[in-house]
Amino acid sequence: LSDELRGLDIKDKYSIRAYHGSPYDFDRFSLDAVGTGDGARLQGRGINLAEEKETAEGYKRGPTGRLYETEINASPDEFLDWDLPLSEQSEYIQNVLRQNENKLIKDLNLGTSIENIINAPNQDGEGLYSLIRTERRGEKEASEYLSSLGIKGTRSKDSFALDRNKVPSKYVIFDDSIIDIKDKYSRKVVPLEA
């Protein structure tokens, strides 16, 4: 990353508490396990986490399901917001795009400048990811490409959140090394009496 982007990289000062539900028991997250659980890849290929515990609990299927409390060692600003226009993305994301303009134009066969793409009225995070997925020929390749630029993953509003007074996020993490497991909860099975 360039010195300018390093100045915006605030992972040492910020972390995000998030949860992950899984039918599997493990001690660390691995991108190698992506696709083995119940989570859909709706917003990129990576590890799905949610700020709302209740959202993650929906994925701990079966009697031995687990809920993982995690810490994402990054700022929300380091994630491509799925729903926001590129012109409203964080300063960090916009700077990543601007500083990688030549690479993006070449790799994605863009016929215009990054500034025009950022300011296009209907270009949002989902549209950018879709363009990269098409040009890089796959979900895995798109996520790895964005990660190589310094983008930690995607984020979006959690439409399953129970508390409608706050707007929690769901995250798709492209780099498993930025996730720390802080606690693990198991579902206990109570035998029925005969």
mmCIF file of C-alpha atoms in Angstrom:
data_model
loop_
_atom_site.group_PDB
_atom_site.id
_atom_site.type_symbol
_atom_site.label_atom_id
_atom_site.label_comp_id
_atom_site.label_asym_id
_atom_site.label_seq_id
_atom_site.Cartn_x
_atom_site.Cartn_y
_atom_site.Cartn_z
ATOM 1 C CA LEU A 1 0.000 0.000 0.000
ATOM 2 C CA SER A 2 1.123 3.536 -0.640
ATOM 3 C CA ASP A 3 2.104 5.860 2.201
ATOM 4 C CA GLU A 4 -1.138 7.811 1.730
ATOM 5 C CA LEU A 5 -3.228 4.688 2.191
ATOM 6 C CA ARG A 6 -1.124 3.552 5.131
ATOM 7 C CA GLY A 7 -2.113 6.810 6.809
ATOM 8 C CA LEU A 8 -5.754 5.851 6.359
ATOM 9 C CA ASP A 9 -5.228 2.263 7.533
ATOM 10 C CA ILE A 10 -6.544 2.532 11.068
ATOM 11 C CA LYS A 11 -6.842 -1.156 11.975
ATOM 12 C CA ASP A 12 -4.564 -0.687 15.004
ATOM 13 C CA LYS A 13 -7.024 1.870 16.371
ATOM 14 C CA TYR A 14 -10.310 0.284 15.415
ATOM 15 C CA SER A 15 -12.012 -3.079 15.498
ATOM 16 C CA ILE A 16 -15.523 -4.301 14.857
ATOM 17 C CA ARG A 17 -17.356 -6.787 17.062
ATOM 18 C CA ALA A 18 -19.230 -9.259 14.910
ATOM 19 C CA TYR A 19 -20.702 -12.748 15.108
ATOM 20 C CA HIS A 20 -20.610 -15.890 12.995
ATOM 21 C CA GLY A 21 -22.943 -18.867 13.295
ATOM 22 C CA SER A 22 -21.789 -22.262 12.130
ATOM 23 C CA PRO A 23 -22.633 -25.945 12.489
ATOM 24 C CA TYR A 24 -18.839 -26.525 12.666
ATOM 25 C CA ASP A 25 -16.369 -26.274 15.533
ATOM 26 C CA PHE A 26 -13.064 -24.549 14.734
ATOM 27 C CA ASP A 27 -10.431 -22.385 16.415
ATOM 28 C CA ARG A 28 -9.656 -19.973 13.606
ATOM 29 C CA PHE A 29 -11.318 -18.783 10.432
ATOM 30 C CA SER A 30 -9.981 -19.946 7.087
ATOM 31 C CA LEU A 31 -10.913 -18.859 3.588
ATOM 32 C CA ASP A 32 -10.308 -22.488 2.605
ATOM 33 C CA ALA A 33 -13.598 -23.336 4.365
ATOM 34 C CA VAL A 34 -15.658 -20.785 2.406
ATOM 35 C CA GLY A 35 -18.562 -22.571 0.756
ATOM 36 C CA THR A 36 -18.768 -25.439 3.241
ATOM 37 C CA GLY A 37 -21.449 -23.837 5.424
ATOM 38 C CA ASP A 38 -24.948 -22.474 4.943
ATOM 39 C CA GLY A 39 -24.031 -18.854 4.176
ATOM 40 C CA ALA A 40 -24.879 -17.558 0.745
ATOM 41 C CA ARG A 41 -22.340 -15.617 -1.262
ATOM 42 C CA LEU A 42 -24.589 -12.682 -1.939
ATOM 43 C CA GLN A 43 -22.005 -9.951 -1.402
ATOM 44 C CA GLY A 44 -18.698 -11.428 -2.420
ATOM 45 C CA ARG A 45 -16.716 -14.527 -1.587
ATOM 46 C CA GLY A 46 -15.356 -14.490 1.932
ATOM 47 C CA ILE A 47 -16.206 -15.076 5.564
ATOM 48 C CA ASN A 48 -19.662 -13.835 6.556
ATOM 49 C CA LEU A 49 -19.988 -11.972 9.856
ATOM 50 C CA ALA A 50 -22.814 -9.888 11.309
ATOM 51 C CA GLU A 51 -22.844 -7.157 13.938
ATOM 52 C CA GLU A 52 -26.183 -8.532 15.167
ATOM 53 C CA LYS A 53 -25.864 -11.705 17.213
ATOM 54 C CA GLU A 54 -29.371 -12.810 16.208
ATOM 55 C CA THR A 55 -28.470 -12.752 12.510
ATOM 56 C CA ALA A 56 -25.488 -15.064 13.070
ATOM 57 C CA GLU A 57 -27.500 -17.400 15.303
ATOM 58 C CA GLY A 58 -29.610 -18.321 12.285
ATOM 59 C CA TYR A 59 -26.595 -20.129 10.800
ATOM 60 C CA LYS A 60 -25.690 -22.376 13.742
ATOM 61 C CA ARG A 61 -27.748 -25.297 12.504
ATOM 62 C CA GLY A 62 -28.269 -28.592 14.267
ATOM 63 C CA PRO A 63 -27.837 -29.640 17.882
ATOM 64 C CA THR A 64 -24.107 -28.862 17.923
ATOM 65 C CA GLY A 65 -24.252 -25.413 16.339
ATOM 66 C CA ARG A 66 -21.784 -22.789 17.453
ATOM 67 C CA LEU A 67 -21.884 -19.014 17.699
ATOM 68 C CA TYR A 68 -18.531 -17.249 17.391
ATOM 69 C CA GLU A 69 -17.996 -13.790 18.821
ATOM 70 C CA THR A 70 -15.253 -12.149 16.798
ATOM 71 C CA GLU A 71 -13.239 -9.013 16.434
ATOM 72 C CA ILE A 72 -12.542 -7.737 12.932
ATOM 73 C CA ASN A 73 -9.264 -5.848 13.039
ATOM 74 C CA ALA A 74 -10.284 -3.139 10.596
ATOM 75 C CA SER A 75 -12.402 -0.036 10.347
ATOM 76 C CA PRO A 76 -15.807 -0.075 8.635
ATOM 77 C CA ASP A 77 -14.289 2.506 6.274
ATOM 78 C CA GLU A 78 -11.933 -0.165 4.881
ATOM 79 C CA PHE A 79 -14.888 -2.127 3.446
ATOM 80 C CA LEU A 80 -16.600 -1.570 0.109
ATOM 81 C CA ASP A 81 -20.172 -0.632 1.002
ATOM 82 C CA TRP A 82 -22.417 -2.814 -1.147
ATOM 83 C CA ASP A 83 -25.317 -0.344 -1.226
ATOM 84 C CA LEU A 84 -23.683 3.079 -1.377
ATOM 85 C CA PRO A 85 -22.839 4.897 -4.608
ATOM 86 C CA LEU A 86 -19.064 5.002 -5.168
ATOM 87 C CA SER A 87 -19.214 8.786 -4.707
ATOM 88 C CA GLU A 88 -20.463 8.186 -1.132
ATOM 89 C CA GLN A 89 -17.965 5.442 -0.223
ATOM 90 C CA SER A 90 -15.471 6.176 2.552
ATOM 91 C CA GLU A 91 -12.423 8.318 1.886
ATOM 92 C CA TYR A 92 -10.316 5.175 2.273
ATOM 93 C CA ILE A 93 -12.181 3.262 -0.478
ATOM 94 C CA GLN A 94 -12.181 6.242 -2.847
ATOM 95 C CA ASN A 95 -8.434 6.722 -2.310
ATOM 96 C CA VAL A 96 -7.774 3.024 -2.972
ATOM 97 C CA LEU A 97 -9.615 3.348 -6.286
ATOM 98 C CA ARG A 98 -7.872 6.594 -7.257
ATOM 99 C CA GLN A 99 -4.385 5.389 -6.353
ATOM 100 C CA ASN A 100 -4.885 2.196 -8.351
ATOM 101 C CA GLU A 101 -6.420 3.944 -11.369
ATOM 102 C CA ASN A 102 -3.942 2.685 -13.982
ATOM 103 C CA LYS A 103 -4.147 -0.886 -12.680
ATOM 104 C CA LEU A 104 -7.956 -0.808 -12.574
ATOM 105 C CA ILE A 105 -8.261 0.689 -16.068
ATOM 106 C CA LYS A 106 -5.932 -1.983 -17.494
ATOM 107 C CA ASP A 107 -7.206 -4.988 -15.512
ATOM 108 C CA LEU A 108 -10.904 -4.190 -15.882
ATOM 109 C CA ASN A 109 -10.820 -2.874 -19.456
ATOM 110 C CA LEU A 110 -12.321 0.430 -18.362
ATOM 111 C CA GLY A 111 -12.935 2.951 -21.104
ATOM 112 C CA THR A 112 -12.955 5.903 -18.753
ATOM 113 C CA SER A 113 -11.220 7.354 -15.713
ATOM 114 C CA ILE A 114 -11.767 6.171 -12.156
ATOM 115 C CA GLU A 115 -13.080 9.640 -11.321
ATOM 116 C CA ASN A 116 -15.860 9.182 -13.921
ATOM 117 C CA ILE A 117 -16.708 5.786 -12.458
ATOM 118 C CA ILE A 118 -16.734 7.120 -8.879
ATOM 119 C CA ASN A 119 -19.051 9.949 -9.932
ATOM 120 C CA ALA A 120 -21.356 7.872 -12.149
ATOM 121 C CA PRO A 121 -24.865 8.290 -10.717
ATOM 122 C CA ASN A 122 -25.788 4.600 -10.609
ATOM 123 C CA GLN A 123 -22.424 3.002 -9.784
ATOM 124 C CA ASP A 124 -22.494 1.454 -6.308
ATOM 125 C CA GLY A 125 -20.341 -1.063 -4.453
ATOM 126 C CA GLU A 126 -22.341 -3.996 -5.797
ATOM 127 C CA GLY A 127 -21.884 -2.746 -9.363
ATOM 128 C CA LEU A 128 -18.120 -2.374 -8.918
ATOM 129 C CA TYR A 129 -17.842 -5.876 -7.441
ATOM 130 C CA SER A 130 -19.945 -7.285 -10.286
ATOM 131 C CA LEU A 131 -17.689 -5.608 -12.877
ATOM 132 C CA ILE A 132 -14.584 -7.027 -11.195
ATOM 133 C CA ARG A 133 -16.182 -10.488 -10.898
ATOM 134 C CA THR A 134 -16.951 -10.449 -14.633
ATOM 135 C CA GLU A 135 -13.517 -9.200 -15.717
ATOM 136 C CA ARG A 136 -11.568 -11.409 -13.273
ATOM 137 C CA ARG A 137 -13.832 -14.361 -14.113
ATOM 138 C CA GLY A 138 -15.168 -15.388 -10.727
ATOM 139 C CA GLU A 139 -16.164 -14.585 -7.141
ATOM 140 C CA LYS A 140 -12.912 -15.818 -5.617
ATOM 141 C CA GLU A 141 -10.849 -13.866 -8.133
ATOM 142 C CA ALA A 142 -12.873 -10.667 -7.545
ATOM 143 C CA SER A 143 -12.487 -10.888 -3.765
ATOM 144 C CA GLU A 144 -8.753 -11.621 -4.032
ATOM 145 C CA TYR A 145 -8.330 -8.707 -6.449
ATOM 146 C CA LEU A 146 -10.033 -6.226 -4.112
ATOM 147 C CA SER A 147 -8.046 -7.599 -1.175
ATOM 148 C CA SER A 148 -4.804 -7.055 -3.111
ATOM 149 C CA LEU A 149 -5.776 -3.377 -3.437
ATOM 150 C CA GLY A 150 -6.236 -3.050 0.349
ATOM 151 C CA ILE A 151 -10.020 -3.437 0.541
ATOM 152 C CA LYS A 152 -10.864 -5.711 3.491
ATOM 153 C CA GLY A 153 -14.224 -6.947 2.224
ATOM 154 C CA THR A 154 -17.773 -5.766 1.653
ATOM 155 C CA ARG A 155 -20.387 -4.528 4.063
ATOM 156 C CA SER A 156 -24.108 -3.985 3.796
ATOM 157 C CA LYS A 157 -27.107 -3.215 5.926
ATOM 158 C CA ASP A 158 -28.353 -6.215 7.886
ATOM 159 C CA SER A 159 -31.919 -6.648 6.648
ATOM 160 C CA PHE A 160 -32.461 -9.454 9.194
ATOM 161 C CA ALA A 161 -31.663 -7.284 12.229
ATOM 162 C CA LEU A 162 -34.363 -7.323 14.871
ATOM 163 C CA ASP A 163 -33.709 -3.829 16.224
ATOM 164 C CA ARG A 164 -34.906 -1.456 13.501
ATOM 165 C CA ASN A 165 -33.755 1.601 15.489
ATOM 166 C CA LYS A 166 -30.122 0.947 14.651
ATOM 167 C CA VAL A 167 -28.604 -0.056 11.344
ATOM 168 C CA PRO A 168 -26.122 -2.876 11.952
ATOM 169 C CA SER A 169 -23.945 -4.205 9.183
ATOM 170 C CA LYS A 170 -23.130 -7.573 7.710
ATOM 171 C CA TYR A 171 -19.569 -8.098 6.495
ATOM 172 C CA VAL A 172 -17.902 -10.382 3.994
ATOM 173 C CA ILE A 173 -14.214 -10.607 4.930
ATOM 174 C CA PHE A 174 -11.641 -11.216 2.165
ATOM 175 C CA ASP A 175 -8.666 -11.787 4.495
ATOM 176 C CA ASP A 176 -9.093 -14.364 7.284
ATOM 177 C CA SER A 177 -6.053 -13.007 9.172
ATOM 178 C CA ILE A 178 -7.990 -9.898 10.294
ATOM 179 C CA ILE A 179 -10.529 -11.947 12.294
ATOM 180 C CA ASP A 180 -9.900 -12.947 15.903
ATOM 181 C CA ILE A 181 -12.252 -15.321 17.732
ATOM 182 C CA LYS A 182 -12.995 -13.793 21.121
ATOM 183 C CA ASP A 183 -15.528 -16.343 22.374
ATOM 184 C CA LYS A 184 -17.366 -19.446 21.221
ATOM 185 C CA TYR A 185 -20.814 -20.518 22.379
ATOM 186 C CA SER A 186 -22.307 -23.966 21.849
ATOM 187 C CA ARG A 187 -25.923 -24.934 21.692
ATOM 188 C CA LYS A 188 -26.601 -27.428 24.464
ATOM 189 C CA VAL A 189 -28.936 -30.326 23.844
ATOM 190 C CA VAL A 190 -31.197 -31.214 26.727
ATOM 191 C CA PRO A 191 -32.418 -34.844 26.524
ATOM 192 C CA LEU A 192 -36.173 -35.338 26.643
ATOM 193 C CA GLU A 193 -37.460 -37.339 29.569
ATOM 194 C CA ALA A 194 -39.270 -40.533 28.681
#
